[in-house]
Amino acid sequence: MLIVEDSEDDALLLLREMRKGGIAPYHELVDSEDRLSYALRRGKWDIVITDHNMPGFSSFRVLELTKKYCKDLPVIIVSGTIGEGVAVTAMKAGAQDYIMKDNLSRLIPAIDREVREGFMRQAKRVAENALEHMAYHDSLTDLVNRREFERRLVQALEDTHKTGRHHVLLYLDLDQFKIINDTCGHVAGDYLLKQVAALLSLQIRSDDTLARLGGDEFGVLLRGCDAVHAHKVAEKLCEVVHEFRFVWQNKPFSVSLSIGMVLINENYNSAGELLSHADLACYAAKDRGRNNVQLYETDDSDMQQRQRDMNWTSRIQQALQNNSFCLWQQEMVALQPEANDGYRTEFLVRLNEGDDIVPPGAFIPAAERFNLMTRVDRKVIDLAFDYLDRTGLGRESTGTFFINLSGSSFNEPELFLYISQLAERYKLIPERICFEITETSAIANLNATQRFINSAKRRGFKFALDDFGAGMSSFSYLKALPVDYLKIDGGFVRNLLDDPIDLSIVDACNRIGHSAGLKTVAEFVENDEVRARLVELGLDFAQGYGISMPRPLE
């Protein structure tokens, strides 16, 4: 306990009152602003008890310094001179309570309450900081993640256009990762990725950026770097990984890198274009024997051929014209009795190519890369609304049907009008329909997302924030996005029985979601044990292979 008091007699009176109430705290007495600042900087305090008027400063300055050095530290004012108006102002400034010195009966209960709630605030802060860190970092390797890497790539590109200074992008792919992952298991694959990440980190400068872009792919942004030096760096990366021996269960494995290199210059206008060309160059390095570096060159015939081989654009366009997209569904179940108020299911898009049903992971990235996602979204809306009309489910008094939308669709001004007109044509009840958007897409298009959601909610449609926790920079975004459901990222749910951090994050997301008045949904629920734990945590709904497998619409 930190006691801020200029009267030693008054401080002794407080301590005597605490001992009578069963509290014998470790304490320190300070009587000046300098001593208070020093104590706050060096100590780990549970609570501050302060007088209001002291020579040279007051409780308002105590509150200001406490916020500066110990944001979640509770402050109680104990004073004989504070008036009611001043006390109210102090509470608004951050004081947790005020107590008159001539009536200390509330002191012990107030201390007990604030210390307990202080611990809760600290725990919440730890969870928020962990989520904020995860917004910019890969959970496995702790490297910068793809979203943050793309942001830095945009900054480098803007710098090139403004100053003419050149930077270099390296796109790295582990050549033998799939073999190790398939033969030794995902645990071994994850361990290899962490070791390679640590190895690569030692080879780049502090102002450069190393990121994990996904799977076994890494990115390096070399700032203020010419082609000659960048090529030497890339060759050094290949060399150190090639010399590295990965050992798993006493079996050694050799690994190597293929690296695609792109010079960031004025000819580029987007991070997506840079990454696409670096990806092409990386695949060319693989084709040319692996363990080597390939510079992207527009007049390279192999590059041109590979680019032509990326035929997803035509396949997607053909599928749109031929009505080859179809919908599957995956049901959700209520985990709490009060949440069991109707049927809920999510529509999932698939590409029907005759004997093959292509999952979305195969074509969605290409659709996003080639700006076809808004057309795919419209097709999904068409199919979903038609199904709700044919079955009559869209006119029932209960039931919620979840439809995914991409971030790019929220930037399309006509989409909401299209949805409204289609709902009117089919005479669907808007409350039966809940649109989903991932949190990363929502944040990347925050203003457009807000406008879209606000317009649609006025008509009665519902919204869900999907993959929550995977890329969130702050819980404050929940205040800006008036959604109805929070779908917690399945990466945390899947391992919550074995990983206390994942468990804490799921719990924090659920509590904050409920505080914001939202229903919470756990994704990737794969067994009864996870489901039972989610029930204990108080989540509202569950979805995953342990609940219901995806299946075609009837």
XYZ file of C-alpha atoms in Angstrom:
554
model
C 0.000 0.000 0.000
C 1.284 3.452 -0.928
C 0.064 6.107 1.532
C 0.230 9.730 0.356
C -0.132 11.835 3.488
C 1.679 14.870 4.950
C 0.551 14.092 8.508
C 2.313 11.166 10.137
C -0.345 11.079 12.868
C -3.107 10.728 10.276
C -1.144 7.970 8.531
C -0.775 6.081 11.833
C -4.515 6.499 12.411
C -5.217 4.905 9.028
C -2.866 2.007 9.690
C -4.383 1.433 13.152
C -7.873 1.340 11.587
C -6.665 -1.197 9.004
C -5.102 -3.443 11.644
C -8.381 -3.382 13.548
C -10.070 -4.572 10.350
C -7.574 -7.407 9.819
C -5.359 -5.679 7.220
C -1.629 -5.316 7.933
C -0.210 -4.118 4.619
C 3.353 -3.600 3.574
C 3.273 0.167 3.161
C 5.291 3.211 2.335
C 4.494 6.780 3.357
C 5.235 9.650 0.939
C 4.506 13.334 1.456
C 5.718 15.052 -1.733
C 5.203 14.882 -5.482
C 8.820 13.820 -6.124
C 8.703 10.999 -3.584
C 5.351 9.858 -4.974
C 6.704 9.732 -8.549
C 9.774 7.793 -7.392
C 7.671 5.292 -5.441
C 5.260 4.724 -8.344
C 8.135 4.121 -10.781
C 9.995 1.590 -8.669
C 7.251 -0.220 -6.715
C 4.571 -2.790 -7.496
C 1.653 -1.433 -5.523
C -1.830 -2.866 -5.033
C -3.536 0.356 -3.909
C -2.919 4.052 -3.162
C -4.503 5.810 -0.173
C -4.152 9.590 -0.409
C -5.114 12.718 1.468
C -6.760 15.449 -0.618
C -4.948 18.661 0.402
C -1.186 18.533 0.994
C 1.519 21.208 0.783
C 2.260 21.827 -2.877
C -0.097 19.280 -4.411
C -3.464 17.590 -4.082
C -5.218 14.282 -4.756
C -5.798 15.407 -8.351
C -2.038 15.370 -8.933
C -1.842 11.982 -7.197
C -4.441 10.668 -9.656
C -2.557 12.164 -12.599
C 0.774 10.610 -11.611
C -0.818 7.249 -10.805
C -2.400 7.102 -14.271
C 0.960 8.017 -15.799
C 3.011 5.314 -14.080
C 0.474 2.628 -12.990
C -2.598 2.812 -15.197
C -4.736 0.202 -13.404
C -3.707 1.066 -9.823
C -6.779 1.974 -7.694
C -6.737 5.221 -5.684
C -8.891 5.927 -2.601
C -9.059 9.455 -1.190
C -9.243 9.722 2.601
C -9.648 13.337 3.666
C -11.105 15.538 6.318
C -11.584 18.591 4.105
C -12.924 17.371 0.779
C -16.345 18.667 -0.222
C -18.972 16.703 -2.093
C -18.432 18.649 -5.323
C -14.664 18.108 -5.188
C -15.212 14.433 -4.373
C -17.423 13.961 -7.440
C -14.790 15.681 -9.611
C -12.123 13.394 -8.143
C -14.219 10.311 -8.938
C -14.587 11.509 -12.523
C -10.804 12.001 -12.637
C -10.257 8.351 -11.733
C -10.533 7.959 -7.944
C -12.261 4.720 -6.964
C -13.717 6.075 -3.705
C -13.511 8.915 -1.162
C -13.817 8.520 2.598
C -13.985 11.165 5.317
C -11.357 10.882 8.083
C -14.008 11.295 10.762
C -15.916 8.264 9.435
C -13.534 5.414 8.577
C -16.083 2.608 8.801
C -16.084 2.232 4.992
C -12.279 2.089 4.728
C -11.764 -1.688 5.092
C -14.607 -2.717 2.692
C -13.408 -0.136 0.160
C -9.818 -1.431 0.307
C -10.962 -5.066 -0.024
C -13.170 -4.185 -2.997
C -10.625 -2.087 -4.852
C -7.705 -4.472 -4.386
C -9.868 -7.309 -5.713
C -11.113 -5.257 -8.677
C -7.604 -3.936 -9.265
C -6.387 -7.482 -9.785
C -9.233 -8.023 -12.244
C -8.329 -4.858 -14.160
C -4.698 -5.953 -14.354
C -5.706 -9.378 -15.652
C -7.907 -7.744 -18.273
C -5.053 -5.458 -19.292
C -2.720 -8.442 -19.680
C -5.271 -10.186 -21.908
C -5.788 -7.023 -24.002
C -2.034 -6.546 -24.403
C -1.679 -10.171 -25.468
C -4.414 -9.726 -28.076
C -2.883 -6.479 -29.289
C 0.503 -8.177 -29.671
C -1.169 -11.003 -31.577
C -2.720 -8.483 -33.935
C 0.737 -7.747 -35.316
C 2.638 -10.957 -34.630
C 2.462 -14.591 -35.650
C 1.426 -16.735 -32.681
C 3.849 -19.569 -33.481
C 7.100 -17.751 -34.285
C 6.374 -14.334 -32.703
C 7.536 -12.729 -35.930
C 5.586 -9.909 -37.561
C 2.471 -11.352 -39.202
C 1.261 -10.915 -42.768
C -1.092 -8.016 -42.048
C 1.597 -5.958 -40.336
C 4.169 -6.916 -42.975
C 1.870 -5.682 -45.741
C 1.394 -2.411 -43.861
C 5.159 -1.915 -43.671
C 5.447 -2.875 -47.321
C 2.968 -0.112 -48.199
C 5.037 2.345 -46.158
C 8.196 1.331 -48.013
C 6.421 1.726 -51.353
C 5.171 5.184 -50.385
C 8.709 6.127 -49.344
C 10.000 4.988 -52.745
C 7.447 7.130 -54.584
C 8.239 10.170 -52.405
C 12.033 9.987 -52.139
C 13.145 7.622 -54.895
C 14.900 5.477 -52.281
C 14.794 1.781 -53.152
C 13.929 -1.143 -50.904
C 13.866 -4.887 -51.575
C 11.275 -7.565 -50.851
C 12.351 -11.179 -50.305
C 9.778 -13.981 -50.394
C 11.083 -17.142 -48.683
C 9.684 -20.663 -48.873
C 11.009 -23.735 -47.024
C 11.676 -26.450 -49.587
C 11.382 -29.578 -47.439
C 8.741 -28.446 -44.992
C 5.872 -30.557 -46.367
C 7.962 -33.735 -46.162
C 8.838 -33.111 -42.506
C 5.311 -32.019 -41.662
C 3.758 -35.103 -43.299
C 6.256 -37.685 -42.000
C 6.894 -36.322 -38.493
C 3.637 -34.513 -37.775
C 2.522 -30.952 -37.191
C 4.356 -30.686 -33.868
C 7.653 -31.292 -35.635
C 6.660 -28.880 -38.413
C 5.857 -26.150 -35.901
C 9.137 -26.743 -34.067
C 11.030 -26.476 -37.358
C 9.315 -23.198 -38.231
C 10.246 -21.698 -34.852
C 13.877 -22.758 -35.248
C 14.112 -21.399 -38.784
C 12.491 -18.133 -37.687
C 15.091 -17.722 -34.934
C 17.877 -18.552 -37.388
C 16.697 -16.028 -39.984
C 16.244 -13.310 -37.350
C 19.985 -13.325 -36.673
C 20.807 -12.494 -40.297
C 18.923 -9.231 -40.851
C 19.438 -5.681 -39.613
C 17.378 -4.182 -36.810
C 15.567 -1.771 -39.157
C 14.635 -4.543 -41.600
C 11.505 -6.689 -41.133
C 11.214 -10.470 -41.001
C 7.658 -11.832 -41.057
C 5.877 -15.137 -41.267
C 3.403 -14.794 -44.122
C 1.652 -18.128 -43.544
C 2.464 -21.833 -43.584
C 6.152 -22.238 -44.396
C 6.448 -18.844 -46.113
C 8.404 -15.891 -44.753
C 8.917 -12.351 -45.963
C 11.851 -9.993 -45.517
C 11.714 -6.252 -46.164
C 15.202 -4.802 -46.648
C 14.984 -1.029 -46.257
C 17.290 1.325 -48.156
C 18.941 -1.591 -49.902
C 20.208 -1.991 -53.472
C 19.962 -5.137 -55.595
C 23.588 -6.200 -55.085
C 23.464 -6.079 -51.284
C 19.991 -7.643 -51.203
C 21.180 -10.555 -53.313
C 24.062 -11.131 -50.880
C 21.640 -11.109 -47.952
C 19.337 -13.571 -49.732
C 22.243 -15.895 -50.531
C 23.364 -15.734 -46.902
C 19.863 -16.729 -45.778
C 19.933 -19.696 -48.153
C 23.375 -20.652 -46.871
C 22.563 -20.623 -43.136
C 19.350 -22.615 -43.619
C 21.076 -25.139 -45.888
C 23.826 -25.659 -43.263
C 21.235 -26.086 -40.518
C 20.333 -29.632 -39.533
C 16.888 -30.186 -38.095
C 16.763 -33.155 -35.712
C 13.495 -34.777 -34.690
C 13.399 -37.950 -32.582
C 17.098 -38.504 -33.307
C 16.542 -38.254 -37.062
C 18.368 -35.443 -38.899
C 16.701 -33.590 -41.777
C 18.147 -31.167 -44.306
C 16.155 -28.092 -45.241
C 16.699 -25.306 -47.715
C 15.130 -22.059 -48.901
C 13.857 -20.857 -52.230
C 13.809 -17.066 -52.355
C 12.032 -14.711 -54.722
C 13.380 -11.166 -54.833
C 11.618 -7.996 -56.009
C 13.138 -4.523 -56.239
C 10.631 -2.035 -54.826
C 10.611 0.855 -57.263
C 8.301 3.469 -58.753
C 6.772 0.939 -61.178
C 4.793 -0.666 -58.346
C 1.604 0.776 -56.889
C 0.434 -1.822 -54.358
C 1.742 -4.301 -51.807
C -0.366 -7.010 -53.431
C 1.453 -6.580 -56.734
C 4.831 -6.768 -54.994
C 3.917 -9.932 -53.107
C 2.439 -11.528 -56.218
C 5.652 -10.954 -58.194
C 7.815 -12.097 -55.273
C 5.683 -15.246 -55.033
C 6.166 -15.902 -58.746
C 9.924 -15.410 -58.411
C 10.004 -17.789 -55.432
C 8.239 -20.510 -57.403
C 10.686 -19.927 -60.251
C 13.540 -20.464 -57.764
C 11.941 -23.783 -56.804
C 11.599 -24.769 -60.463
C 15.255 -24.011 -61.024
C 16.502 -26.440 -58.401
C 15.579 -24.955 -55.028
C 18.063 -23.499 -52.532
C 18.597 -20.445 -54.695
C 17.561 -16.839 -55.223
C 15.511 -15.622 -58.173
C 15.029 -11.954 -59.032
C 11.666 -11.064 -60.557
C 12.073 -9.667 -64.069
C 9.121 -8.730 -66.241
C 10.786 -9.984 -69.446
C 11.720 -13.391 -68.031
C 9.936 -16.016 -70.150
C 9.572 -18.453 -67.224
C 7.981 -15.727 -65.118
C 5.602 -14.886 -67.921
C 4.666 -18.532 -68.322
C 4.046 -18.961 -64.617
C 1.893 -15.877 -64.594
C -0.138 -17.297 -67.463
C -0.461 -20.529 -65.490
C -2.241 -18.661 -62.756
C -5.535 -19.325 -64.446
C -7.783 -18.837 -61.471
C -9.132 -15.638 -62.928
C -10.682 -17.391 -65.882
C -11.847 -20.340 -63.766
C -13.653 -18.086 -61.326
C -15.181 -15.962 -64.063
C -16.328 -19.097 -65.865
C -17.822 -20.455 -62.643
C -19.740 -17.187 -62.175
C -21.107 -17.369 -65.710
C -21.979 -21.075 -65.499
C -23.497 -20.940 -62.018
C -20.926 -23.442 -60.772
C -20.865 -22.098 -57.249
C -22.967 -23.908 -54.656
C -23.678 -23.593 -50.958
C -23.045 -25.954 -48.085
C -23.976 -25.324 -44.488
C -22.566 -25.922 -41.020
C -24.868 -25.722 -38.023
C -24.245 -24.059 -34.657
C -25.600 -25.252 -31.326
C -26.570 -23.335 -28.208
C -24.330 -23.968 -25.202
C -26.557 -22.205 -22.672
C -30.297 -22.892 -22.118
C -31.212 -19.239 -22.584
C -29.425 -19.137 -25.962
C -31.514 -21.988 -27.388
C -33.984 -19.747 -29.182
C -33.863 -21.002 -32.746
C -31.951 -22.787 -35.485
C -28.589 -21.308 -36.565
C -26.388 -22.300 -39.475
C -23.636 -20.784 -41.609
C -23.678 -20.929 -45.407
C -20.345 -22.013 -46.911
C -19.470 -21.468 -50.573
C -18.019 -24.263 -52.731
C -17.024 -24.492 -56.404
C -18.667 -27.401 -58.213
C -16.396 -28.610 -61.024
C -18.152 -31.827 -62.037
C -16.642 -34.632 -59.989
C -14.745 -32.189 -57.764
C -16.144 -29.940 -55.048
C -13.489 -27.259 -54.549
C -13.290 -25.773 -51.016
C -13.114 -21.982 -50.622
C -9.509 -22.006 -49.463
C -8.491 -22.959 -53.000
C -10.155 -20.104 -54.878
C -10.929 -17.317 -52.377
C -7.297 -16.059 -52.236
C -7.232 -15.879 -56.041
C -10.618 -14.134 -56.125
C -9.329 -11.559 -53.638
C -6.065 -11.123 -55.528
C -7.814 -10.526 -58.849
C -10.620 -8.354 -57.423
C -13.366 -10.905 -58.102
C -14.487 -11.298 -54.521
C -17.393 -8.863 -54.736
C -18.876 -10.882 -57.612
C -18.426 -14.109 -55.647
C -20.129 -12.464 -52.639
C -23.109 -11.466 -54.787
C -23.408 -15.011 -56.062
C -23.385 -16.336 -52.489
C -26.101 -13.837 -51.515
C -28.174 -14.898 -54.552
C -27.894 -18.585 -53.650
C -28.578 -18.027 -49.944
C -31.636 -15.786 -50.477
C -33.020 -18.163 -53.080
C -32.679 -21.062 -50.639
C -34.345 -19.094 -47.825
C -37.188 -18.249 -50.199
C -37.688 -21.780 -51.576
C -37.677 -23.402 -48.148
C -39.627 -20.604 -46.471
C -36.992 -20.462 -43.724
C -36.395 -16.789 -44.436
C -39.976 -16.011 -43.397
C -40.080 -18.057 -40.182
C -40.395 -16.395 -36.776
C -37.087 -17.911 -35.567
C -33.763 -18.975 -37.048
C -30.560 -17.198 -38.028
C -28.618 -17.849 -41.237
C -25.032 -16.615 -41.447
C -23.611 -15.367 -44.767
C -19.941 -14.447 -45.190
C -18.961 -11.200 -46.896
C -15.448 -10.115 -47.865
C -13.960 -6.783 -46.853
C -13.876 -5.583 -50.452
C -17.671 -5.930 -50.752
C -18.182 -3.385 -47.998
C -16.542 -0.823 -50.257
C -19.128 -1.433 -52.986
C -21.784 1.307 -52.617
C -24.493 -0.618 -54.489
C -24.243 -3.838 -52.467
C -26.577 -2.800 -49.652
C -29.194 -1.619 -52.152
C -28.852 -4.955 -53.974
C -29.342 -6.903 -50.725
C -32.369 -4.808 -49.727
C -34.065 -5.197 -53.096
C -33.437 -8.938 -53.146
C -34.827 -9.351 -49.621
C -37.949 -7.413 -50.609
C -38.421 -9.461 -53.773
C -38.310 -12.710 -51.783
C -40.231 -11.163 -48.845
C -37.554 -12.363 -46.423
C -37.439 -11.208 -42.803
C -34.095 -9.332 -42.398
C -33.741 -10.530 -38.786
C -33.297 -14.076 -40.081
C -30.061 -13.087 -41.862
C -26.692 -12.405 -40.230
C -23.762 -11.237 -42.339
C -20.246 -12.213 -41.248
C -17.041 -10.256 -41.793
C -13.608 -11.129 -40.416
C -12.210 -8.679 -37.901
C -9.102 -8.022 -40.024
C -11.259 -7.123 -43.040
C -13.521 -4.970 -40.884
C -10.608 -3.008 -39.432
C -8.908 -2.628 -42.813
C -12.115 -1.047 -44.186
C -13.408 0.427 -40.936
C -15.274 3.477 -42.273
C -16.908 1.573 -45.130
C -17.759 -1.301 -42.785
C -19.381 1.062 -40.285
C -21.518 2.694 -42.980
C -22.612 -0.666 -44.368
C -23.453 -2.189 -40.984
C -25.346 0.878 -39.786
C -27.443 0.988 -42.965
C -28.175 -2.725 -42.900
C -28.997 -2.854 -39.181
C -31.576 -0.105 -39.655
C -33.346 -2.573 -41.948
C -33.090 -5.345 -39.348
C -30.153 -7.427 -40.645
C -27.700 -8.810 -38.089
C -23.905 -8.906 -38.160
C -21.152 -11.133 -36.797
C -17.469 -10.322 -36.378
C -15.623 -13.472 -37.464
C -12.154 -14.756 -36.431
C -12.150 -12.396 -33.458
C -8.779 -12.315 -31.691
C -6.705 -13.252 -34.762
C -5.895 -9.695 -35.775
C -7.440 -7.321 -33.374
C -5.336 -4.306 -32.412
C -7.723 -3.163 -29.671
C -11.020 -4.073 -28.062
C -12.034 -0.469 -28.715
C -13.030 -1.497 -32.250
C -16.042 -3.263 -30.739
C -17.421 0.152 -29.832
C -17.130 1.243 -33.454
C -18.715 -1.883 -34.955
C -22.344 -2.460 -33.887
C -22.336 -6.216 -34.445
C -24.597 -8.813 -32.808
C -22.290 -11.837 -32.649
C -18.627 -12.313 -31.809
C -17.150 -15.453 -33.397
C -13.968 -16.257 -31.500
C -11.086 -17.414 -33.693
C -10.885 -21.199 -33.769
C -7.123 -21.170 -33.387
C -7.605 -20.271 -29.731
C -10.603 -22.578 -29.192
C -8.955 -25.689 -30.617
C -6.153 -25.771 -28.013
C -7.809 -24.203 -24.987
C -7.681 -27.447 -22.969
C -3.890 -27.637 -23.325
C -2.860 -23.980 -23.565
C -3.725 -21.689 -20.622
C -3.069 -18.590 -22.739
C -5.583 -19.726 -25.364
C -8.054 -20.470 -22.565
C -7.550 -16.990 -21.075
C -8.000 -15.328 -24.451
C -11.227 -17.218 -25.162
C -12.490 -16.314 -21.699
C -11.518 -12.639 -22.133
C -13.153 -12.438 -25.562
C -16.328 -14.004 -24.201
C -16.503 -11.688 -21.182
C -15.865 -8.556 -23.193
C -18.301 -9.693 -25.872
C -20.985 -10.143 -23.226
C -20.083 -6.768 -21.683
C -20.732 -5.245 -25.106
C -24.109 -7.006 -25.289
C -23.005 -9.506 -27.957
C -23.655 -13.219 -28.368
C -20.450 -15.262 -28.520
C -19.704 -18.193 -30.841
C -16.722 -20.540 -30.483
C -15.378 -21.847 -33.805
C -13.401 -25.060 -34.463
C -15.048 -27.027 -31.646
C -13.784 -30.505 -32.414
C -14.711 -32.671 -29.414
C -17.007 -32.980 -26.409
C -14.284 -32.012 -23.922
C -13.777 -28.610 -25.557
C -17.533 -28.173 -25.800
C -17.969 -28.884 -22.071
C -15.275 -26.344 -21.164
C -16.952 -23.719 -23.339
C -20.224 -24.338 -21.506
C -18.407 -23.679 -18.201
C -16.914 -20.462 -19.588
C -20.383 -19.253 -20.510
C -20.095 -19.011 -24.296
C -23.418 -18.871 -26.090
C -22.864 -21.045 -29.188
C -20.419 -23.552 -30.658
C -19.543 -24.474 -34.231
C -17.086 -26.986 -35.632
C -16.544 -30.568 -36.743
C -17.326 -31.777 -33.204
C -20.738 -30.119 -33.480
C -21.749 -30.618 -37.115
C -19.818 -31.390 -40.291
C -20.349 -29.104 -43.306
C -22.886 -30.600 -45.706
C -24.649 -29.579 -48.925
C -27.887 -27.680 -48.671
C -30.875 -29.969 -49.022
